[in-house]
Short mmCIF file of C-alpha atoms in Angstrom, two decimals:
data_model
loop_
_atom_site.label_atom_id
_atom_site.label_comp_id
_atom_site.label_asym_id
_atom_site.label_seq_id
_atom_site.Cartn_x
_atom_site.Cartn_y
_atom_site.Cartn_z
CA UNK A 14 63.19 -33.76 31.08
CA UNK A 15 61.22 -30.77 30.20
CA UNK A 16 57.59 -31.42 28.99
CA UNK A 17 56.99 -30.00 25.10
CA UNK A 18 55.21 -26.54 25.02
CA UNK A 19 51.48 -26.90 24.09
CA UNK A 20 51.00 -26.30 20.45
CA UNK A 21 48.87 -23.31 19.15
CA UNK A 22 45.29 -23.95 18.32
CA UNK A 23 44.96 -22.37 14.54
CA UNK A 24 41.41 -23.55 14.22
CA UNK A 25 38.88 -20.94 15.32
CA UNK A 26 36.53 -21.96 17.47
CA UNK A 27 32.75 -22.65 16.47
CA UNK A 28 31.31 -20.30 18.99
CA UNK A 29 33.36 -17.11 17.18
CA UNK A 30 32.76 -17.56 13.65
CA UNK A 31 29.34 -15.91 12.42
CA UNK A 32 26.74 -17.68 11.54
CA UNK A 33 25.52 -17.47 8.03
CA UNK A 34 22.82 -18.67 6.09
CA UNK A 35 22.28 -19.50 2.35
CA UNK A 36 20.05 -16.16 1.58
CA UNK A 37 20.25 -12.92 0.03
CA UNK A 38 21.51 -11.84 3.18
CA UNK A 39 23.37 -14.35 4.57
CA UNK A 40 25.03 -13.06 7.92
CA UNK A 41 22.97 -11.29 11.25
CA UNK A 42 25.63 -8.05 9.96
CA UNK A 43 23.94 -7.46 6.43
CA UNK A 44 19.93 -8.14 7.53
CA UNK A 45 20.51 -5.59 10.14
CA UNK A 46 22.42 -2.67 7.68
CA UNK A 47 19.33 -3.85 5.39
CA UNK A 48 16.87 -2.95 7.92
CA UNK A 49 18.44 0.02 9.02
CA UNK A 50 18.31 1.17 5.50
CA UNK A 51 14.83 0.99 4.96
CA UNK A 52 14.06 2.62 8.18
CA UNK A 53 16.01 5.68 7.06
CA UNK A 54 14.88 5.43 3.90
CA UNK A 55 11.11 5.64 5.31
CA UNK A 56 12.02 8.55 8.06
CA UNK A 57 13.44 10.59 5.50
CA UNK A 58 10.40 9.91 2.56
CA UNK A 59 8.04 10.48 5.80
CA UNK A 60 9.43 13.59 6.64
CA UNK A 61 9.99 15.12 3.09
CA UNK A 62 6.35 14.09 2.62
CA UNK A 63 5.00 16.01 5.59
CA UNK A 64 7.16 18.83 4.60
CA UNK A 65 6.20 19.38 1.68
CA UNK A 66 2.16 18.90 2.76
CA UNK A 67 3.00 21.42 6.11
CA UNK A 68 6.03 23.83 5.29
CA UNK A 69 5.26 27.28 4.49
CA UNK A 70 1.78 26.97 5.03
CA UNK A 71 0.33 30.50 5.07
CA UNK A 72 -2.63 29.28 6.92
CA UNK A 73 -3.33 28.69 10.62
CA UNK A 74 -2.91 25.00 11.60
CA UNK A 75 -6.13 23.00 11.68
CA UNK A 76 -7.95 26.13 10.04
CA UNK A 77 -10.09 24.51 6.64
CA UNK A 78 -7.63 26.90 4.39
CA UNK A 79 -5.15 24.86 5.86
CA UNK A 80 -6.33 21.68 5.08
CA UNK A 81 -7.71 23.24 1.55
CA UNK A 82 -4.04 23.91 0.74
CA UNK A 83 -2.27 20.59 2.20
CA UNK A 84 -4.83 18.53 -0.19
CA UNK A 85 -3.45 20.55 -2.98
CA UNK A 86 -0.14 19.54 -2.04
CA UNK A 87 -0.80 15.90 -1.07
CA UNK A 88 -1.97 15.89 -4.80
CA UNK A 89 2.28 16.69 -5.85
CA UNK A 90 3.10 13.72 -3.17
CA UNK A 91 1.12 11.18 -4.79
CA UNK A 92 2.57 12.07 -8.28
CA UNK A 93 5.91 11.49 -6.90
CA UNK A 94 5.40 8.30 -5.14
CA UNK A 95 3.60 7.07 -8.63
CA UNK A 96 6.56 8.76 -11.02
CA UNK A 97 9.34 6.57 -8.16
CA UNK A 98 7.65 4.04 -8.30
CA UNK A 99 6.95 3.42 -11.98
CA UNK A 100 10.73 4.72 -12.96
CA UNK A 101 12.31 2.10 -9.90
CA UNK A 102 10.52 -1.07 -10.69
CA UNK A 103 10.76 -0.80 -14.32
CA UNK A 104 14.39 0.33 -14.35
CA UNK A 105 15.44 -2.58 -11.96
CA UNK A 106 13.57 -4.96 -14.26
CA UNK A 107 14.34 -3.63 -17.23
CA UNK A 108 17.89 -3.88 -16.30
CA UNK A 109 17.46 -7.49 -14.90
CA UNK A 110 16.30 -8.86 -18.24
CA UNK A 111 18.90 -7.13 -20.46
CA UNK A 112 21.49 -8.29 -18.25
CA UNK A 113 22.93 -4.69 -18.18
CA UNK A 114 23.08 -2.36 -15.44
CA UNK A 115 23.42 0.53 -17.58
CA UNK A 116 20.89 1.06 -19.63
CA UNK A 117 17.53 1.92 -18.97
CA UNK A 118 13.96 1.66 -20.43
CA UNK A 119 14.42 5.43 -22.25
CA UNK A 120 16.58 4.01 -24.23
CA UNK A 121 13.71 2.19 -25.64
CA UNK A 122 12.53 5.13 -26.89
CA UNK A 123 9.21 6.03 -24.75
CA UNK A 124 10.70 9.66 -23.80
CA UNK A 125 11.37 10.09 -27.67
CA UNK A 126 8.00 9.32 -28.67
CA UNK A 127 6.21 11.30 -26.04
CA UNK A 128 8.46 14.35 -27.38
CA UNK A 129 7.79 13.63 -31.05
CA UNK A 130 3.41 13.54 -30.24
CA UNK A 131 3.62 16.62 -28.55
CA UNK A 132 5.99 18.31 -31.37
CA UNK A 133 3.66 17.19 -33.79
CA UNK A 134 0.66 18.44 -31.84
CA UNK A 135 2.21 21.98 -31.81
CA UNK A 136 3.38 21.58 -35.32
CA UNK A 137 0.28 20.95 -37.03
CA UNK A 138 -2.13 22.86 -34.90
CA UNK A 139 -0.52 25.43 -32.82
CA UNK A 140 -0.72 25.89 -29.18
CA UNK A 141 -4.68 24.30 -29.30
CA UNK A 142 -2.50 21.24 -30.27
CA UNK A 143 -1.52 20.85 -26.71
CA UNK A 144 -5.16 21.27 -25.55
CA UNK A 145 -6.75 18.37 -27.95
CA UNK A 146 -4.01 15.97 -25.66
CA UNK A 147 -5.51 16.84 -22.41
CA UNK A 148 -7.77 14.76 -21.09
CA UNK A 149 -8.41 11.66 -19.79
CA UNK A 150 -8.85 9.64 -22.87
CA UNK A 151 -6.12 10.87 -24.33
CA UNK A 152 -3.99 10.45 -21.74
CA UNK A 153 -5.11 5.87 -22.04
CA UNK A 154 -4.73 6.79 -25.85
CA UNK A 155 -1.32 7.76 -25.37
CA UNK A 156 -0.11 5.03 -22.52
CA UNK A 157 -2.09 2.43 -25.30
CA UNK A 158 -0.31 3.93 -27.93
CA UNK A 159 3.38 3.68 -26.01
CA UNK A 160 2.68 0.39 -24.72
CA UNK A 161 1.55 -1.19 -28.28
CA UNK A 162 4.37 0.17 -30.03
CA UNK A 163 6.98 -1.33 -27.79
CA UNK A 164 5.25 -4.57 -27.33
CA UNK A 165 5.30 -4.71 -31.32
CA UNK A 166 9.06 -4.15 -31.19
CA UNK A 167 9.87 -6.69 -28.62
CA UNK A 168 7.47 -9.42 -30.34
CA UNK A 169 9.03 -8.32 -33.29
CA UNK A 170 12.92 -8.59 -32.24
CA UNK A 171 12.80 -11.10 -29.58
CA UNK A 172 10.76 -13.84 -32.10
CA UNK A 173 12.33 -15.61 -34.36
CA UNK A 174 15.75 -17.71 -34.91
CA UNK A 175 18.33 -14.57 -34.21
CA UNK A 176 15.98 -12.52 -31.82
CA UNK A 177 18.10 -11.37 -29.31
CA UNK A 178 18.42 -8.69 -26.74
CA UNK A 179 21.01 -6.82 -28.25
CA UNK A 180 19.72 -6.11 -31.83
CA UNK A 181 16.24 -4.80 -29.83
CA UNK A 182 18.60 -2.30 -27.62
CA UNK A 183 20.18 -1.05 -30.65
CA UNK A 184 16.88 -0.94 -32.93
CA UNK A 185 15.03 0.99 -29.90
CA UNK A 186 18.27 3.39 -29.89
CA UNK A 187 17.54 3.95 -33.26
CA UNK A 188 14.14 4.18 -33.36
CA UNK A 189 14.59 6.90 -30.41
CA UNK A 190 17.35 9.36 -32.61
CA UNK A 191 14.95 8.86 -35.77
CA UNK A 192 11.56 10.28 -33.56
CA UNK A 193 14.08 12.81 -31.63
CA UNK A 194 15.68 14.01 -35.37
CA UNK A 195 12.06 14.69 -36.49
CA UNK A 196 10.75 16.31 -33.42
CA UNK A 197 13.81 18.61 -33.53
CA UNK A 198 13.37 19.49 -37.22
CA UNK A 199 9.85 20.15 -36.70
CA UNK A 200 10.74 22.44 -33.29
CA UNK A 201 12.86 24.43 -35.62
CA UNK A 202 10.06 25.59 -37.85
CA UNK A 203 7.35 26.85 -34.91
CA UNK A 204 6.85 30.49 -33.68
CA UNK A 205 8.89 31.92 -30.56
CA UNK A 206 5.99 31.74 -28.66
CA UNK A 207 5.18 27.96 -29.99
CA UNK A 208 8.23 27.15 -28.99
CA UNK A 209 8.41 28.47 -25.51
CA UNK A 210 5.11 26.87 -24.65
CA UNK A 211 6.34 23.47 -25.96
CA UNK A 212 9.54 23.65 -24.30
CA UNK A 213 8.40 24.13 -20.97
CA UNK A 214 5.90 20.86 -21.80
CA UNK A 215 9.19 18.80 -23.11
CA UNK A 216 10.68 19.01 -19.36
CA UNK A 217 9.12 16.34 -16.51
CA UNK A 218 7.57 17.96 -14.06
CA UNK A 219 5.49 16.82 -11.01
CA UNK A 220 3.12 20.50 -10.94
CA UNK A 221 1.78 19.10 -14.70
CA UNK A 222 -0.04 16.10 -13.55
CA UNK A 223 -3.42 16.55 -13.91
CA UNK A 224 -5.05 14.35 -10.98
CA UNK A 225 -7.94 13.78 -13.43
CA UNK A 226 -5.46 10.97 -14.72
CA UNK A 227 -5.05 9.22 -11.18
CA UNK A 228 -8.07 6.90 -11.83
CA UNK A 229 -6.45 5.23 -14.78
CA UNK A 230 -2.89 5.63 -13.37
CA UNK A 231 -2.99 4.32 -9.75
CA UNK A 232 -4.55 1.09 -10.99
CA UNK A 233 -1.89 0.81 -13.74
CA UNK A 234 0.59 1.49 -11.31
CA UNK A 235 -0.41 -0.97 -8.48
CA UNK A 236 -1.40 -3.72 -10.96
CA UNK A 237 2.06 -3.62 -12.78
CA UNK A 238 3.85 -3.66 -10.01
CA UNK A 239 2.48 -5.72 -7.80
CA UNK A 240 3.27 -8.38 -10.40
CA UNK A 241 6.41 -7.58 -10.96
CA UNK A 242 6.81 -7.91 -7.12
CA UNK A 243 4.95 -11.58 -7.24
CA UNK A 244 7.50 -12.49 -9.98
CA UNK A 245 10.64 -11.53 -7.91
CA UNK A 246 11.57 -15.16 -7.32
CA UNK A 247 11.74 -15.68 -11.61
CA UNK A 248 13.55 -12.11 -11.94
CA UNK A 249 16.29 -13.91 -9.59
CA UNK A 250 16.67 -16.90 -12.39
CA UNK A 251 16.22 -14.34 -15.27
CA UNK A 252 19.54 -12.62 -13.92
CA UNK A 253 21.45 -15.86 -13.78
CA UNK A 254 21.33 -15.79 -18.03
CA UNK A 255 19.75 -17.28 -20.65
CA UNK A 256 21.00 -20.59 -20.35
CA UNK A 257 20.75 -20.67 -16.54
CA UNK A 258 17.26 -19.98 -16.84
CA UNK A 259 16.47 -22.73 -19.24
CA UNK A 260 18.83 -25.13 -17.22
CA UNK A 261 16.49 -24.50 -14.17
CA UNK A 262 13.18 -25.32 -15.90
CA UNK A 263 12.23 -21.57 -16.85
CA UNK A 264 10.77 -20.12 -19.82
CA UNK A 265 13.31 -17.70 -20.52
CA UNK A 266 12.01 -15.81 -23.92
CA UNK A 267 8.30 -16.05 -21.85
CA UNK A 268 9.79 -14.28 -19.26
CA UNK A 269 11.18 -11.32 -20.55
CA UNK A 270 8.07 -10.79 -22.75
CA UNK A 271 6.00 -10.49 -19.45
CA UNK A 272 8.72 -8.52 -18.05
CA UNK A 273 9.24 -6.20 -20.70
CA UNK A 274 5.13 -5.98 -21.10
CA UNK A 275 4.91 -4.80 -17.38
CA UNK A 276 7.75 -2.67 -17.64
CA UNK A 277 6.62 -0.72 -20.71
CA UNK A 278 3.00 -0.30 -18.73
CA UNK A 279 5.26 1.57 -15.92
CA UNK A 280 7.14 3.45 -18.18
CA UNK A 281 3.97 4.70 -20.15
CA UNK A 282 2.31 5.94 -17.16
CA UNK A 283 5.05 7.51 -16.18
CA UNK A 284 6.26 9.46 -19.16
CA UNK A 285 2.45 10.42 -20.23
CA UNK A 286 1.49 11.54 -16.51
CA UNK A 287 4.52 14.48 -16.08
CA UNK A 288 6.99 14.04 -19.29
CA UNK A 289 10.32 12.90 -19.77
CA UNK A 290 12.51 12.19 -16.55
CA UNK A 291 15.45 9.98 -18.45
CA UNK A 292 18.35 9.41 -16.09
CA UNK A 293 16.38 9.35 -12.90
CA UNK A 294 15.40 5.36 -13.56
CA UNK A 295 19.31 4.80 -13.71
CA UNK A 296 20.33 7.01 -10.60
CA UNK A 297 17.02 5.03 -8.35
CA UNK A 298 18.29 2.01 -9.55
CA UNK A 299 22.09 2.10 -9.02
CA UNK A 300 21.95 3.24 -5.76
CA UNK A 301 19.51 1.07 -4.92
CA UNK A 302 22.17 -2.10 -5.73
CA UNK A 303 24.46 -0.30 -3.14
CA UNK A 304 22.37 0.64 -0.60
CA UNK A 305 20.52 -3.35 -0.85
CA UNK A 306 23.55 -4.88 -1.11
CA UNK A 307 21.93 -7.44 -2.26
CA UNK A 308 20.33 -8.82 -5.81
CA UNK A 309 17.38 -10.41 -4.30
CA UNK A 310 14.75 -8.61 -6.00
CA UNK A 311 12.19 -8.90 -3.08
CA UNK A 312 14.68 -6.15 -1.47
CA UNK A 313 15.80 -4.13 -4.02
CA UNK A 314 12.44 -3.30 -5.25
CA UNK A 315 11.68 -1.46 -1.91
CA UNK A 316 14.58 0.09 -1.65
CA UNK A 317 14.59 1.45 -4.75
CA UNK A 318 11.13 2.76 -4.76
CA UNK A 319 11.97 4.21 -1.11
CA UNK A 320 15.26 5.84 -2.87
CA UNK A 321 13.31 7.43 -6.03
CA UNK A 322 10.81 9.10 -3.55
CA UNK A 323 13.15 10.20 -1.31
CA UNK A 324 15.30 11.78 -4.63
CA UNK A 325 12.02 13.21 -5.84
CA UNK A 326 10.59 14.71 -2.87
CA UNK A 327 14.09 15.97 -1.20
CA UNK A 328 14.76 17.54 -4.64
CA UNK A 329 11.47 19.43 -4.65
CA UNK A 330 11.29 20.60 -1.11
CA UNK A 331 15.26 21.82 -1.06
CA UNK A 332 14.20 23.85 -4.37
CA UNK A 333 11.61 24.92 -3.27
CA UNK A 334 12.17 25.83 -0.16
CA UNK A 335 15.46 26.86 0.26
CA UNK A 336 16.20 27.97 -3.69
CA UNK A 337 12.54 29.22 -4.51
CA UNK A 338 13.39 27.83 -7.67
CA UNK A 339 10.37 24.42 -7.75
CA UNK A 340 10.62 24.72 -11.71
CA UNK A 341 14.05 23.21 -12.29
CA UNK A 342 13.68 19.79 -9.97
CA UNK A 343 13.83 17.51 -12.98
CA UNK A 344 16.87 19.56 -14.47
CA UNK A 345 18.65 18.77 -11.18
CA UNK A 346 17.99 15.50 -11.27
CA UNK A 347 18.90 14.39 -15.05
CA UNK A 348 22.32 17.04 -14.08
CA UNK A 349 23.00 14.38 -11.26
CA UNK A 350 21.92 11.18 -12.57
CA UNK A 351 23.80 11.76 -15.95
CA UNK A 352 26.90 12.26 -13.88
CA UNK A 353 26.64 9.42 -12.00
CA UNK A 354 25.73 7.33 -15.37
CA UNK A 355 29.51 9.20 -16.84
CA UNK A 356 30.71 7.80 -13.29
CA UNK A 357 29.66 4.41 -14.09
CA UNK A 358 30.76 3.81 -17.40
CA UNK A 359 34.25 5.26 -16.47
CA UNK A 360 34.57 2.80 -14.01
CA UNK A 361 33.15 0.01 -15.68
CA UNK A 362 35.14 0.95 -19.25
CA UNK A 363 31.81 -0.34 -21.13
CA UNK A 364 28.53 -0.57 -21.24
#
């Protein structure tokens, strides 16, 4: 009698499944892609960094004119890595709170009410109207002045029995058409000449920091952000919804004051220090998501910061560089990021 054949085994063996863990990146496959991301991520800021500092350099290596003009430059680096770094952590946690992956903290109208002080400036008192806001105390006045304002609104719209998210985004979008309406009817009524010299003011650019502000803005900077990195771990609840949050023992409407608070101090410093850079927050942060691959917040911040420098600095250099054109960086960069927000929503069908 012949013997039965031996039945399949279906069951895969321990040995050759992968091993995963319960963390933000769970299997050996996504820690290492992380890793690998971060290291180009830091090659490439590296090398557009020392680029920028050593390209073109019309002086002799190691000569002091040399060094005289890489110190100039250096100055350009360290606005970008503040400008990345403001617009990625308070896009990410702006974004985190609202439960919305589209929007970003412009929409809150900080852009529109840096435009509408330095309309008015021109408006009432000519071109001297743009001196009187240089300086360093007007520079905190205006960062105080930002971050006041939108911590009045939140209090305002996020108190109370029906304060909710949504009725703050669409107050802030209002608030931000009303200050643009104004500043464009009172654009309409300066000279040519007025005009030209406030238009070239009303686009971001890195060459229009004055390093006279670093002392206030490097502390702001580090300060904000390094708390919003210590309060990763409650940005990971936040996401989960409101009444996740509360379920797990957090203070949810605490939360996304402190959040909002920290983000509006990034935001201020930004905008005030070289203007109005809307959709670059949104472009930093969405491919930050898909390079992470992850929503631990611990890892996206990095990347993200990583991404908006690299953006920043790659966008300068190739301009200037390659283009000779340095003056339309930011132009580039709202043309691309406003594309990839039209890609978004397409794909998503809402907001």
């Amino acid at each position: 009698m012949a013997e039965a054949p031996a039945r399949t085994r279906l069951t895969p063996s321990i040995e050759s499944t992968p091993q995963r863990d319960s963390g933000p990146l769970p299997t050996a496959r996504s820690r290492w892609r992380y890793r690998i991301t971060v290291s180009v991520l830091l090659v490439l800021a590296l090398g557009f960094a020392v680029g920028h500092v050593a390209w073109d350099n019309p002086m002799p290596f190691g000569t002091p004119e040399f060094w005289i003009i890489a110190r100039l430059r250096a100055t350009t680096v360290l606005v970008m890595l503040i400008v990345a770094a403001c617009q990625a952590l308070a896009t990410v946690s702006f974004q985190t709170v609202t439960s919305n992956r589209i929007i970003t903290p412009s929409i809150m109208g900080f852009e529109a009410l840096f435009v509408a002080v330095q309309t008015a400036a021109v408006y009432f008192f000519g071109v001297a109207g743009l001196t009187m806001l240089t300086g360093l105390p007007q520079f905190v006045l205006q960062v105080a002045v930002m971050v006041g304002l939108s911590l009045a609104l939140y209090g305002w719209l996020l108190s109370g029995r029906y304060g909710n998210v949504q009725i703050m985004l669409l107050i802030g979008i209002v608030i931000g058409g009303g200050l643009a309406s104004i500043s464009s009817f009172m654009r309409r009524m300066l000279t040519p000449s007025e005009f030209d010299v406030l238009t070239a003011r009303m686009f971001g650019s890195m060459s229009s920091a004055d390093p006279a502000y670093f002392p206030v803005a490097i502390p702001l900077c580090l300060l904000a952000g390094a708390l919003l990195l210590w309060r990763s771990r409650r940005l990971d609840v936040v996401a989960l919804g409101r009444d996740a949050s509360i379920n797990l023992g957090l203070n949810h409407r605490r939360e996304m004051m402190q959040t909002l608070f920290l983000v509006s101090i990034l935001m201020a410093v930004s905008t005030a220090l070289v203007g109005p850079m809307t959709f670059l927050g949104f472009l930093v942060a969405t491919l930050a998501y898909q390079f992470a691959e992850t929503h631990d917040h611990r890892r996206v911040f990095p990347v993200a910061v990583l991404i908006g420098f690299v953006v920043l600095s790659g966008a300068y250099f190739t301009m200037k560089n390659v283009f000779y054109a340095q003056g339309v960086v930011s132009i580039i960069i709202e043309l691309v990021g406003g594309s990839v927000f039209l890609v978004v929503i397409l794909r998503k069908g809402r907001l």
